[in-house]
Short mmCIF file of C-alpha atoms in Angstrom, two decimals:
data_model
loop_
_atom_site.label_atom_id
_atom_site.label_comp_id
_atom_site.label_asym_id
_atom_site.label_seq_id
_atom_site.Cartn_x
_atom_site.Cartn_y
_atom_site.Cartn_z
CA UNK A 1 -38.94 -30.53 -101.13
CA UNK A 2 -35.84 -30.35 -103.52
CA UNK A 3 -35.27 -33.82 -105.23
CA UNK A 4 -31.16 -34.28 -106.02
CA UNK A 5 -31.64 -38.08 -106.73
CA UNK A 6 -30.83 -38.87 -110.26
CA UNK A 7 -33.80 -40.00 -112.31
CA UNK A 8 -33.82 -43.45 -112.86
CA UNK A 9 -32.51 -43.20 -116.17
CA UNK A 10 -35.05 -40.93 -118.11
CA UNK A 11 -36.41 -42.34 -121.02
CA UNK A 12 -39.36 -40.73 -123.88
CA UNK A 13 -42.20 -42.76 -123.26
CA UNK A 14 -42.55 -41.91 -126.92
CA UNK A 15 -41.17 -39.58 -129.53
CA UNK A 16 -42.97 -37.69 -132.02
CA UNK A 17 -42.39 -39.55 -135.60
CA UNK A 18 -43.09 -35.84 -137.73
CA UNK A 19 -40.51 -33.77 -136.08
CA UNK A 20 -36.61 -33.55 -136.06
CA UNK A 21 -34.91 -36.11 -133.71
CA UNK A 22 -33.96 -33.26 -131.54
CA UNK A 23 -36.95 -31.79 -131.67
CA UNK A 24 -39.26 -34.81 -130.57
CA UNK A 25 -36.10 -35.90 -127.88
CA UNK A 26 -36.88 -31.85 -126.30
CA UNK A 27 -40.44 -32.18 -126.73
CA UNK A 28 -41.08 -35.19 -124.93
CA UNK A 29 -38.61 -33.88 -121.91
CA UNK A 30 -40.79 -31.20 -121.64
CA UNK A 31 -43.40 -32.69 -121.39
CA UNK A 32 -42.89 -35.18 -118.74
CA UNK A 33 -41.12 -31.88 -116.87
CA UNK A 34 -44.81 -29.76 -116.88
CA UNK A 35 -46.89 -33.15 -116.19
CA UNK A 36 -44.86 -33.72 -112.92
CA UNK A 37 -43.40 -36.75 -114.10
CA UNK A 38 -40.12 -35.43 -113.81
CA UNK A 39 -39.59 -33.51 -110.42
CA UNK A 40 -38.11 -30.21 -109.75
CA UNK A 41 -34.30 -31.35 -108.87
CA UNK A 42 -34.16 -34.75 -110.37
CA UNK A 43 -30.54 -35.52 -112.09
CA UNK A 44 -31.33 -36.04 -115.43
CA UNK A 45 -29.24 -38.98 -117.12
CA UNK A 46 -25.55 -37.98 -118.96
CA UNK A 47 -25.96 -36.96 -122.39
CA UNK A 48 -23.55 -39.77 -123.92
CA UNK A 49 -25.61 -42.27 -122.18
CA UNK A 50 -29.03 -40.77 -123.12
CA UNK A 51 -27.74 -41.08 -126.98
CA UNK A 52 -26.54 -44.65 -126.61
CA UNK A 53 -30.01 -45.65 -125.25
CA UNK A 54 -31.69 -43.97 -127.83
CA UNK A 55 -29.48 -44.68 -131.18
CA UNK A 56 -28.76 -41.14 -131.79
CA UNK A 57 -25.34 -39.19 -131.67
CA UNK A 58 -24.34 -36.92 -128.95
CA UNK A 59 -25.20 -33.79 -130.76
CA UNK A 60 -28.65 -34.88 -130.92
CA UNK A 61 -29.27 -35.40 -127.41
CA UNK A 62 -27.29 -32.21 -126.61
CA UNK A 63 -29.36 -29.88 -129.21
CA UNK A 64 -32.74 -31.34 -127.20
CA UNK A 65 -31.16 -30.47 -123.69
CA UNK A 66 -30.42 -26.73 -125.09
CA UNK A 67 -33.57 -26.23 -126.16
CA UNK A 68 -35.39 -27.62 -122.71
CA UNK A 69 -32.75 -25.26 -120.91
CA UNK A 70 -33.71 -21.65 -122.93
CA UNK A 71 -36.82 -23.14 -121.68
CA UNK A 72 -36.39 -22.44 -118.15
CA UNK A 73 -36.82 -25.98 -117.58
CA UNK A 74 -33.38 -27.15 -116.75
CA UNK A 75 -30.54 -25.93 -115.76
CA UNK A 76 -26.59 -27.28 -115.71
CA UNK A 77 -23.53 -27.16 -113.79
CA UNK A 78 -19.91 -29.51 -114.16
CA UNK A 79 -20.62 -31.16 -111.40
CA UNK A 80 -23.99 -32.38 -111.15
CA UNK A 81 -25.15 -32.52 -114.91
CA UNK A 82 -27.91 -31.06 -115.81
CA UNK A 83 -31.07 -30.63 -113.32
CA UNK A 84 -34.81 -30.04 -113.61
CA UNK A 85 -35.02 -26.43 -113.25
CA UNK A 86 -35.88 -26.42 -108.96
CA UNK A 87 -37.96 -23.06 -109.37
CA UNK A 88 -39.45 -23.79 -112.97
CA UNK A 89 -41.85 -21.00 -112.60
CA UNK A 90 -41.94 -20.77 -116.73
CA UNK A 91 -43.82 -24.13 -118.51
CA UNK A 92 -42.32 -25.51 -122.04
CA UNK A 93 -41.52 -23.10 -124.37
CA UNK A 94 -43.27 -23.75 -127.64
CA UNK A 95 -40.45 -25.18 -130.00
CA UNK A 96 -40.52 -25.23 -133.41
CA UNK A 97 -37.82 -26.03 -135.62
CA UNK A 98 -35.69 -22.64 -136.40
CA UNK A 99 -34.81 -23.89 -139.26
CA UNK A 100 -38.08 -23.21 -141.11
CA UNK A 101 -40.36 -20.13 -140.77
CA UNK A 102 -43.41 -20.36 -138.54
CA UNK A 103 -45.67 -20.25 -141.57
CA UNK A 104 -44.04 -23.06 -143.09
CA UNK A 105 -44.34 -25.29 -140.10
CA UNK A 106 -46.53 -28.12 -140.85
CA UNK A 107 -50.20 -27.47 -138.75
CA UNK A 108 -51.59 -29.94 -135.69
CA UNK A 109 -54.99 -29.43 -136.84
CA UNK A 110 -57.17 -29.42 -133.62
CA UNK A 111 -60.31 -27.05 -135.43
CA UNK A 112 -61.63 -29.69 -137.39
CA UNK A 113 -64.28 -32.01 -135.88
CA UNK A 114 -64.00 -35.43 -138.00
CA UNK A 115 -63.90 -39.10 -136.99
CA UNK A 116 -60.41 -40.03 -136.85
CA UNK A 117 -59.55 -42.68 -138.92
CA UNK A 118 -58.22 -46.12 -136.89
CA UNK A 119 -56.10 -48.64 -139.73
CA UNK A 120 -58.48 -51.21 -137.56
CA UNK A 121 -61.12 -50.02 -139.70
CA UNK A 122 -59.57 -50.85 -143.03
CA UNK A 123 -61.68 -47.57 -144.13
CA UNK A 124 -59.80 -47.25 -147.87
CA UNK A 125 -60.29 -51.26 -148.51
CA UNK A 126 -63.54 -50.97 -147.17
CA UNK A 127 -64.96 -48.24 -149.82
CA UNK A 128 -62.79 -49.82 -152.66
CA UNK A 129 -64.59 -53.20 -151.99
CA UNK A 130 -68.11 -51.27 -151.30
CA UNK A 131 -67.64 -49.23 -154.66
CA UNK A 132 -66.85 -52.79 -156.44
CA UNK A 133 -69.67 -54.53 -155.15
CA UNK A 134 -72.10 -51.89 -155.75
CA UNK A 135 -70.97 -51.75 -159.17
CA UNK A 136 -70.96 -55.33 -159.77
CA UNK A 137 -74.53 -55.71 -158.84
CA UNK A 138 -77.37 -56.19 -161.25
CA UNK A 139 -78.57 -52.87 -161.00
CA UNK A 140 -75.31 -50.80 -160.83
CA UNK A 141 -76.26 -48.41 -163.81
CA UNK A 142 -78.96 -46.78 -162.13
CA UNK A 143 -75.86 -46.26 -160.01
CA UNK A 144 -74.65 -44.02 -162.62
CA UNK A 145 -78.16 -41.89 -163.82
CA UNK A 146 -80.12 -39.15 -162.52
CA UNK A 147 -81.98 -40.70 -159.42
CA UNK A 148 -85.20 -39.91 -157.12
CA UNK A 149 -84.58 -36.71 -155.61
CA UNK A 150 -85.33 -37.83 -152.02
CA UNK A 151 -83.65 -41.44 -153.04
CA UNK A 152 -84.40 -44.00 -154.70
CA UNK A 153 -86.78 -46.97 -152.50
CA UNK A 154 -83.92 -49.15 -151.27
CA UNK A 155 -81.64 -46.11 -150.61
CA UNK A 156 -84.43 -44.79 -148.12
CA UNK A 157 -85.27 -48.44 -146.26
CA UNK A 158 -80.91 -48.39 -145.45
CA UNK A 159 -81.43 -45.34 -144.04
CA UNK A 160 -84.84 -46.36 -142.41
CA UNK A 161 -82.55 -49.57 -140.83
CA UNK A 162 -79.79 -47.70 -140.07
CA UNK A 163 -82.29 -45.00 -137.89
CA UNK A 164 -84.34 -48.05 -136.47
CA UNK A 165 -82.06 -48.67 -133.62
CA UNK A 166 -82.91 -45.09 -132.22
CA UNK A 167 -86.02 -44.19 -133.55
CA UNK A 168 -87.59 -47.19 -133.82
CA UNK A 169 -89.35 -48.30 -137.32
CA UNK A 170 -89.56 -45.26 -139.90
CA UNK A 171 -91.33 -45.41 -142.74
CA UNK A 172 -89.21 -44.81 -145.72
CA UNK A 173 -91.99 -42.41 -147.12
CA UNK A 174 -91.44 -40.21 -144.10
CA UNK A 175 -87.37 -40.42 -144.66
CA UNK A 176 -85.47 -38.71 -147.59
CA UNK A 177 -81.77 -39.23 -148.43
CA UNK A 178 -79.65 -35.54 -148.70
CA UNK A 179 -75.89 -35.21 -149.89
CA UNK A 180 -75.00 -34.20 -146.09
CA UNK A 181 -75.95 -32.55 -143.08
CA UNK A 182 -75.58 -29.38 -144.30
CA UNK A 183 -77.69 -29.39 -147.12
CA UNK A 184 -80.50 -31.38 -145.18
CA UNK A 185 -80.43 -28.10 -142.63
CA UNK A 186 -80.36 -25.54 -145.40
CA UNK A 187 -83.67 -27.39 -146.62
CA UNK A 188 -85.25 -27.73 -143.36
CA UNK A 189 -85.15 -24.71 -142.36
CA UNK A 190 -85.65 -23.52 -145.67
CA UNK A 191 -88.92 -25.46 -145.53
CA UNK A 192 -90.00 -24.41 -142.19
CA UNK A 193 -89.00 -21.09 -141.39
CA UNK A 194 -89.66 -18.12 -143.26
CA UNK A 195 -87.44 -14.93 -143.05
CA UNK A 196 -87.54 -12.75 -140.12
CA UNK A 197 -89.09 -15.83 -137.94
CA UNK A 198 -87.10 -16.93 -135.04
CA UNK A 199 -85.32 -20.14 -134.63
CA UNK A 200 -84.22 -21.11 -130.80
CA UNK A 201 -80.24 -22.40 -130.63
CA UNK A 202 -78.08 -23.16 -127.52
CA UNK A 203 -76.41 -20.34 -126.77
CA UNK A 204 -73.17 -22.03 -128.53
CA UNK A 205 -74.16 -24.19 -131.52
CA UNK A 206 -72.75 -25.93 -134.27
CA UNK A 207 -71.49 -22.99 -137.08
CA UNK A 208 -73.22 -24.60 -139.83
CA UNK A 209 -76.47 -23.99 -138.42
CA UNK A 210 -75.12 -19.87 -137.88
CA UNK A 211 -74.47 -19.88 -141.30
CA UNK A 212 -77.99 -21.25 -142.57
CA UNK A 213 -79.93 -18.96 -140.33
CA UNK A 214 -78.06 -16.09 -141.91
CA UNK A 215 -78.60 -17.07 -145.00
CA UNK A 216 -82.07 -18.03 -144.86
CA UNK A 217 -82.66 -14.34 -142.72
CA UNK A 218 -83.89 -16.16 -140.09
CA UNK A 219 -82.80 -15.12 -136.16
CA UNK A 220 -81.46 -17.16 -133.84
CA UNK A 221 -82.51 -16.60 -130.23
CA UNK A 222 -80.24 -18.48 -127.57
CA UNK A 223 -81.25 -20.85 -125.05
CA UNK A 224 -79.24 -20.91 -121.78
CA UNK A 225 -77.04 -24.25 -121.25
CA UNK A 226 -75.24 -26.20 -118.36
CA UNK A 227 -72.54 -29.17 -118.35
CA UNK A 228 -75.85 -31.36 -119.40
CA UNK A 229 -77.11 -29.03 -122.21
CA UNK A 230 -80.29 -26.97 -122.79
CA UNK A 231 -82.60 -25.73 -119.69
CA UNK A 232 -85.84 -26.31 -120.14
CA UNK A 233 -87.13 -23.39 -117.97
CA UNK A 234 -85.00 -20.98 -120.07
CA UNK A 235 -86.44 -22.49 -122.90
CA UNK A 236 -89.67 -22.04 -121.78
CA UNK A 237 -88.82 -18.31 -121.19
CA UNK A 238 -88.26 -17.98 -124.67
CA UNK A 239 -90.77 -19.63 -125.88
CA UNK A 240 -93.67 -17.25 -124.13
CA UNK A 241 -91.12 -14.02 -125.08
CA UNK A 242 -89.91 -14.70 -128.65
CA UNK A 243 -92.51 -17.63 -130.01
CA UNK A 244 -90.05 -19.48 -132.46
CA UNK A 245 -90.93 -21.41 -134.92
CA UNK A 246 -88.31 -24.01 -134.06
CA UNK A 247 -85.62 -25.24 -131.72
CA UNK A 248 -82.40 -26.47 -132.79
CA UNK A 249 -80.16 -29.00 -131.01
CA UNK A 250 -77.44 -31.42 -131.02
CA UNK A 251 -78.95 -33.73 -127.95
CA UNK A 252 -76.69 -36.22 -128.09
CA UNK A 253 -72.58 -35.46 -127.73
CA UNK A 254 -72.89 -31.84 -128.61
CA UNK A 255 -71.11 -29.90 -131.04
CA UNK A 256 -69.36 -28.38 -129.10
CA UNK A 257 -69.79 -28.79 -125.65
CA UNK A 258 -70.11 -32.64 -125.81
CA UNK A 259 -73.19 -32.46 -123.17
CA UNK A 260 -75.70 -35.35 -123.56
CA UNK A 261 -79.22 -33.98 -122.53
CA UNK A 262 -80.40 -36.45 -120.09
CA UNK A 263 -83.55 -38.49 -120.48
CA UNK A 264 -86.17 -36.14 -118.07
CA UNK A 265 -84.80 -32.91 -119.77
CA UNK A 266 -86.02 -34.41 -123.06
CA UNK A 267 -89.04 -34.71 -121.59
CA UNK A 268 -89.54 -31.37 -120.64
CA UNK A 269 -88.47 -30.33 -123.99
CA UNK A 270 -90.93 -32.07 -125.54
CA UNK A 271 -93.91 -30.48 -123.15
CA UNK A 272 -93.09 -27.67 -123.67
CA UNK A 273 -92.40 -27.90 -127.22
CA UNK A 274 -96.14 -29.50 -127.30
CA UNK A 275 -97.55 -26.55 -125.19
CA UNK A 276 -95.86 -23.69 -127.60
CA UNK A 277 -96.42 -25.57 -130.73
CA UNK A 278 -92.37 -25.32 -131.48
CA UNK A 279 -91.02 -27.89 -134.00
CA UNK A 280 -87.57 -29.59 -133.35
CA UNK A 281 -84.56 -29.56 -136.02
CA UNK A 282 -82.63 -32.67 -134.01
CA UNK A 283 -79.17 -32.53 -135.37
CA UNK A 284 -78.05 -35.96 -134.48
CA UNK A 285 -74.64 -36.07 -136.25
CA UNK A 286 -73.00 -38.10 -133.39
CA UNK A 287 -76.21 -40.22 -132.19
CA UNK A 288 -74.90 -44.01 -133.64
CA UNK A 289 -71.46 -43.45 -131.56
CA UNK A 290 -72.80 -44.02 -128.06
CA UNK A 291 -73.77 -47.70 -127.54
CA UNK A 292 -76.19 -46.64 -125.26
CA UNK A 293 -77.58 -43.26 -125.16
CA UNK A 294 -81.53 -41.56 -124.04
CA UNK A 295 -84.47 -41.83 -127.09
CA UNK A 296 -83.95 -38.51 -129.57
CA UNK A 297 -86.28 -36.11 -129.21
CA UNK A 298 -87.87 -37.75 -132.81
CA UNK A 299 -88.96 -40.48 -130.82
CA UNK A 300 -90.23 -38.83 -128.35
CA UNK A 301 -92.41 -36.33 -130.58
CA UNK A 302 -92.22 -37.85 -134.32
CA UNK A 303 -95.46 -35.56 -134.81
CA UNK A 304 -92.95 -32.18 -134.80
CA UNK A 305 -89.27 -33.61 -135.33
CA UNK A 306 -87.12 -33.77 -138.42
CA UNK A 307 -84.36 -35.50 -137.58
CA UNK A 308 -81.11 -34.91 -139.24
CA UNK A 309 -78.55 -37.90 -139.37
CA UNK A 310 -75.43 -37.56 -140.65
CA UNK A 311 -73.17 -40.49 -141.82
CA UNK A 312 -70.13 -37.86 -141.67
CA UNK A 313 -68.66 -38.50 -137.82
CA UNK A 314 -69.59 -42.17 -137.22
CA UNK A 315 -67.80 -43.28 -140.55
CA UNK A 316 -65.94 -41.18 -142.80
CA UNK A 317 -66.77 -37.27 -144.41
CA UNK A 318 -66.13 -38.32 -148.15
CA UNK A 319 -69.28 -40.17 -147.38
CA UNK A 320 -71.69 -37.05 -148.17
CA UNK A 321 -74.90 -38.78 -146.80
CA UNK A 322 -77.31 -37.65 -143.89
CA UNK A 323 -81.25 -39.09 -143.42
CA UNK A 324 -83.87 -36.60 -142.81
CA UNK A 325 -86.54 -38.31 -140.66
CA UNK A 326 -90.15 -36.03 -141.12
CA UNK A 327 -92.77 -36.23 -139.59
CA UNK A 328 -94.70 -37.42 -142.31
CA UNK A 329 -95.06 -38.16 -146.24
CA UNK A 330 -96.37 -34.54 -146.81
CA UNK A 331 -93.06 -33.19 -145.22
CA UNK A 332 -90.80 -35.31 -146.47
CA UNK A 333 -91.57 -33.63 -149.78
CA UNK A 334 -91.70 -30.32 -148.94
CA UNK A 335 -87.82 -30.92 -148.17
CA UNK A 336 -87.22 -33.12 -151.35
CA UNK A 337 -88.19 -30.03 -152.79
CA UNK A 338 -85.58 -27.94 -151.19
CA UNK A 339 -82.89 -30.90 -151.84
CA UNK A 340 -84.15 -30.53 -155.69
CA UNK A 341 -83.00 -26.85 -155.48
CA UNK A 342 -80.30 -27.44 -153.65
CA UNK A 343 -78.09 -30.02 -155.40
CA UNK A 344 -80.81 -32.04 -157.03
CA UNK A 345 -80.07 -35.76 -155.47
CA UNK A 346 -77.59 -37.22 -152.94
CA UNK A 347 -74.91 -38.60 -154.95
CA UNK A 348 -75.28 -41.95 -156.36
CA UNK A 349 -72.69 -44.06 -155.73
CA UNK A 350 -72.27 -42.23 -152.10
CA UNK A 351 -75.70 -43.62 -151.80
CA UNK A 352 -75.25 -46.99 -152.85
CA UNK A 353 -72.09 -47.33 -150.99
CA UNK A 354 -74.08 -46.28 -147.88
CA UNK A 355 -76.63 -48.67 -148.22
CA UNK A 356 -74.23 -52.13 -148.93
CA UNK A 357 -72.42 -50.88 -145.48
CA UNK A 358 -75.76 -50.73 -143.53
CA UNK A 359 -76.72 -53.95 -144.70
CA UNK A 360 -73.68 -55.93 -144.26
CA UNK A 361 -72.60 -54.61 -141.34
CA UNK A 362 -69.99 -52.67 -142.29
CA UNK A 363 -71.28 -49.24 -141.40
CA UNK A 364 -71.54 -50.55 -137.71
CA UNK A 365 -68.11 -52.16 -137.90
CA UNK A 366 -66.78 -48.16 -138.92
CA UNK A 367 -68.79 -46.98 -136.16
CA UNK A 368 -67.15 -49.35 -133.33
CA UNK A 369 -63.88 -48.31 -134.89
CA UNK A 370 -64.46 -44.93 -134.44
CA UNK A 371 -65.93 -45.04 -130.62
CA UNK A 372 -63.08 -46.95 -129.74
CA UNK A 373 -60.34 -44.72 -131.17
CA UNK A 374 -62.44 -41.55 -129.32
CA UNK A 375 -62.15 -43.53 -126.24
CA UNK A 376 -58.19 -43.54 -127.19
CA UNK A 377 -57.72 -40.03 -127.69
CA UNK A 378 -59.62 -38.68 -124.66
CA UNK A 379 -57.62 -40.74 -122.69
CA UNK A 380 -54.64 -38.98 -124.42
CA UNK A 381 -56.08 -35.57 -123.84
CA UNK A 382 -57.01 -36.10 -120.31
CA UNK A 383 -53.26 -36.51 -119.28
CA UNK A 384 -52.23 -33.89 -121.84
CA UNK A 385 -54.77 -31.15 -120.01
CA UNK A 386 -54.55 -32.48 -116.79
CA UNK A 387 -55.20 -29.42 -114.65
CA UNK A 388 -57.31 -27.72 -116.95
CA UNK A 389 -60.77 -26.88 -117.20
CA UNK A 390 -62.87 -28.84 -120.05
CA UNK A 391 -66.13 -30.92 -120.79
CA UNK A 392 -65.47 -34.35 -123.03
CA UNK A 393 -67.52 -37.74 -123.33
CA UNK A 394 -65.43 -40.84 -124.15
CA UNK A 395 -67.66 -41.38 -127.04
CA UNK A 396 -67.01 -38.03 -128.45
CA UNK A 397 -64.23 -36.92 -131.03
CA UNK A 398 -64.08 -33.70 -129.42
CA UNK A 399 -63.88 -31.22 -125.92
CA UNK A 400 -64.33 -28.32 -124.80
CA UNK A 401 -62.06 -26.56 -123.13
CA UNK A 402 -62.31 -23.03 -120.84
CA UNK A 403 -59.62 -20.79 -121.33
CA UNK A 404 -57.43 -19.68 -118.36
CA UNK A 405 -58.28 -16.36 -117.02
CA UNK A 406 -55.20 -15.15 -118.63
CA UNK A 407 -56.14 -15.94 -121.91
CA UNK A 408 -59.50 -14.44 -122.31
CA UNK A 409 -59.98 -11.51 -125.01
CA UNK A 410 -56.57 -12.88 -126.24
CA UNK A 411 -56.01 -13.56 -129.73
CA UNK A 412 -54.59 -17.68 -128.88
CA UNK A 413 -55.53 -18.62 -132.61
CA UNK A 414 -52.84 -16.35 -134.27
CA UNK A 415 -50.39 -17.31 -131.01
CA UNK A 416 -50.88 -20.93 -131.45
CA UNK A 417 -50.53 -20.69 -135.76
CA UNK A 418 -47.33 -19.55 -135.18
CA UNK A 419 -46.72 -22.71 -132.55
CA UNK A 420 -47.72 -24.98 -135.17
CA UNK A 421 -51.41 -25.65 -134.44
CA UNK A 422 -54.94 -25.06 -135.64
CA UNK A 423 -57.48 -24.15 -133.34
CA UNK A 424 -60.65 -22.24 -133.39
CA UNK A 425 -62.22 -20.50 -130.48
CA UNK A 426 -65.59 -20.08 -129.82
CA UNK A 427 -66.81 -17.40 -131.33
CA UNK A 428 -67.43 -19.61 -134.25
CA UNK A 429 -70.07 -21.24 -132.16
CA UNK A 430 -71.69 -18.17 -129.97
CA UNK A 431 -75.66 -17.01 -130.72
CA UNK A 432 -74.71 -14.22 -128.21
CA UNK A 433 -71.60 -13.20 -126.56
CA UNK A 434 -68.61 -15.96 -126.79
CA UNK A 435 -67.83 -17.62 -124.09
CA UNK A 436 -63.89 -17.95 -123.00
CA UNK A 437 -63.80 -21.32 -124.52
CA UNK A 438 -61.99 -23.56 -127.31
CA UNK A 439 -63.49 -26.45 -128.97
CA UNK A 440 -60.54 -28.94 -129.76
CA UNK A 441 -60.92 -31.39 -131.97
CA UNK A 442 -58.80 -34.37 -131.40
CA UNK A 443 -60.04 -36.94 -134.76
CA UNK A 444 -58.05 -34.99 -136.93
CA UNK A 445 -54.40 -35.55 -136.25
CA UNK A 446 -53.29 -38.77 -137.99
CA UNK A 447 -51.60 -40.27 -134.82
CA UNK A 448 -51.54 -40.84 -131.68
CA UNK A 449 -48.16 -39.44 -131.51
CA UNK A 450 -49.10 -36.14 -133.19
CA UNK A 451 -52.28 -35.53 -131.32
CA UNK A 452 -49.99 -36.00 -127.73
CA UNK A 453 -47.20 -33.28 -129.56
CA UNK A 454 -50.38 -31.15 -130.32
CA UNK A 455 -51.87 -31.21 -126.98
CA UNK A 456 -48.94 -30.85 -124.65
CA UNK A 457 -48.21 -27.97 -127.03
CA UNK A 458 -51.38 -26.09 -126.43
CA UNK A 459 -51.00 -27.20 -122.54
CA UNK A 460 -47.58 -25.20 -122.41
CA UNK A 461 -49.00 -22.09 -124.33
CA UNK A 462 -52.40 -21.84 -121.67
CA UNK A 463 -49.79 -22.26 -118.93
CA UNK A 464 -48.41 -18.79 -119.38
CA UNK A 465 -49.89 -15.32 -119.85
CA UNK A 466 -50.52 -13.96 -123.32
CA UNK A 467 -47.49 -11.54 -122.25
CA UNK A 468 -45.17 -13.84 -121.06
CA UNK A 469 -45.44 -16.64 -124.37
CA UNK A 470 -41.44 -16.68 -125.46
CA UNK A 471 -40.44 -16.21 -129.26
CA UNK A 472 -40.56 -18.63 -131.45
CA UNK A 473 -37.02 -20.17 -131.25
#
């Protein structure tokens, strides 16, 4: 039923602090248009009016109402003002300012999976005063030399501590410190897997691991998933068809499906695993943000796990630090000796500035930050994609989101460039064929404000046919 009542004096909820005034004022009005907020019919409040309320001059408010109305969205007569469009069959045009080309439009990046970065954390006075104190200590020079290629003794019991809650107690023999995730896969799989051996994956995994298979000549054979990760039985399948060396997996807020294996499917992983004599490369980049999450597959089966822990997404990425967990002493210098090819040592004063955080709570501080500004920003995607199709975890800095039917084979990366966002689709992630999915990253955008402009953005562009997108205006 057609609502003629006039709205009860529209208001933004909030307007986008990087875009032109008109630009944020039409933005916003779209939104609240395609979420339902504002109803097909409603009277929308006089222009003059609008402007007083919001401290802008006429012509602002009246550029923002033109570009909602070569929207489709509204529509105006003399004697009723201007309406919400009754048969709005066409969502939000994607606006960007005319003013500058499409190219030149500054990117909502939405590709990159990193912690966002709450002021509640303090995260720049927090490394200044780490950096100081680590160079005001006794021992800071060593800070400054050539160190222990797997790290030097206190460097390894931080990371031990930091692991502990997790794994339980880890011997810092078994435990060697690596400038980042990626390096610490390079040399496990360098150290376990020789070319033309076969490595198990989800059938969509993290990229990095795509890229140090290929390098390393080593194939990756898929394993079949659902909304709560790897199935056993198909691993099993795999394991009696292909015999790999290894399976690969993020267990715990997946990149990039976000799926958390349960507890019993670990289990059965780790039977199996046991049965085939497969070793397990446990990615566990995003294991410290849960506060309560099932035991990693490491301590479930320490006797076959190298566990990969990244300090990257539950405090900052200039903090090029991730703890390798072996099995034992013997492997744990087998992949020093990769590390040694690699890039010789984890950096230094990365190191040190690691270790002061774990031990005076700071990296845990970070880490509480960080879950509670993911719990923020899925609550901001879940109104921006209400009515889509997508796995998230409150505890996760990321989703996964199927594409409308529309959309599949389409190329939505270029289409959404020009729209003023960065996305990237899954092909990045796919062992086999890619599924018609998007992992979007929401840690990236500095605000609040710019994440909401980013999302309703990409909600507008799914809502239409690749055919039926308008122009950039």
């Amino acid at each position: 039923m057609q609502d003629n009542s006039p709205a009860a004096f529209w208001l933004p909820a909030e307007l986008a602090r990087d875009a032109p005034k008109y630009l944020a004022i039409a933005q916003a009005l779209s939104a609240d248009i395609r979420s339902g907020r504002l109803a097909a019919g409603v009277q929308l409040p006089p222009q003059r009016q609008l402007a007083k309320a919001l401290g802008v001059d006429l012509t602002t408010v009246t550029r923002a109402f033109n570009e909602v109305r070569r929207a489709g969205l509204v529509e105006g007569n003399t004697k009723r003002g201007t309406i919400v469009s009754p048969s709005r069959t066409v969502p939000a045009r994607i606006i960007v300012d005319e003013h500058r080309p499409a190219e030149a439009t500054a990117l909502i990046d939405l590709s990159m999976n990193m912690p966002p970065q709450p002021a509640e954390a303090g995260l720049r006075e927090a490394i200044a005063e780490g950096i100081a104190t680590v160079l005001a200590s006794p021992h800071a020079l060593a800070r400054l030399h050539y160190q222990d290629n797997a790290g030097i003794p206190g460097d390894r019991a931080a990371g031990a501590r930091f692991l502990a809650p997790r794994l339980g107690p880890v011997a810092p023999e078994r435990l060697v410190v690596t400038s980042g995730s990626q390096a610490a896969l390079f040399a496990v799989v360098s150290a376990l897997l020789e070319p033309g051996s076969v490595l198990a994956a989800p059938e969509v995994t993290y990229p990095g691991l795509r890229s140090v298979a290929a390098r390393c000549g080593v194939r990756l054979a898929a394993v079949r998933t659902d909304q709560n990760g790897l199935l056993p039985d198909d691993f099993e399948a795999l394991c009696r068809a292909n015999r790999p060396k290894a399976l690969y997996c993020v267990p715990t807020l997946d990149n990039p499906t976000t799926a958390t294996l349960p507890a019993e499917r670990r289990q059965a992983l780790v039977a199996i695993a046991r049965r085939y004599d497969v070793a397990f490369i446990e990615d566990d980049a995003y294991g410290a943000l849960p506060e309560h999450a099932p035991a990693p597959l490491a301590a479930l089966a320490p006797e076959r796990s190298w566990h990969v822990a990244t300090l990257s997404k539950c405090a900052t990425p200039a903090l090029r630090l991730a703890y390798v967990a072996t099995p034992g002493q013997a492997e744990a210098l087998e992949i020093t000796a990769q590390t040694r090819i690699i890039n010789l040592m984890a950096p230094p004063l990365m190191s040190g500035l690691a270790t002061a955080w774990i031990k005076d709570g700071t990296m845990a501080r970070l880490t509480s930050a960080i879950r509670r500004e993911n719990h923020a920003r899925q609550a901001i995607a879940a109104t921006a994609l209400n009515g889509f199709t997508y796995r998230a975890a409150a505890d996760a800095h990321h989703l996964w989101l199927s594409l409308p039917t529309a959309w599949v084979g389409a190329d939505l990366s270029a289409v959404a460039r020009k729209a003023g966002l960065a996305l990237v689709g899954s092909a990045a992630f796919a062992v086999g064929a890619p599924p018609p999915a998007l992992r979007i990253s929401l840690g990236a955008a500095p605000s609040h404000e710019a994440l909401r402009q980013g999302l309703n953005t990409l909600a507008a562009l799914l809502s239409v046919p690749p055919e039926g997108v308008p122009g950039i205006v």
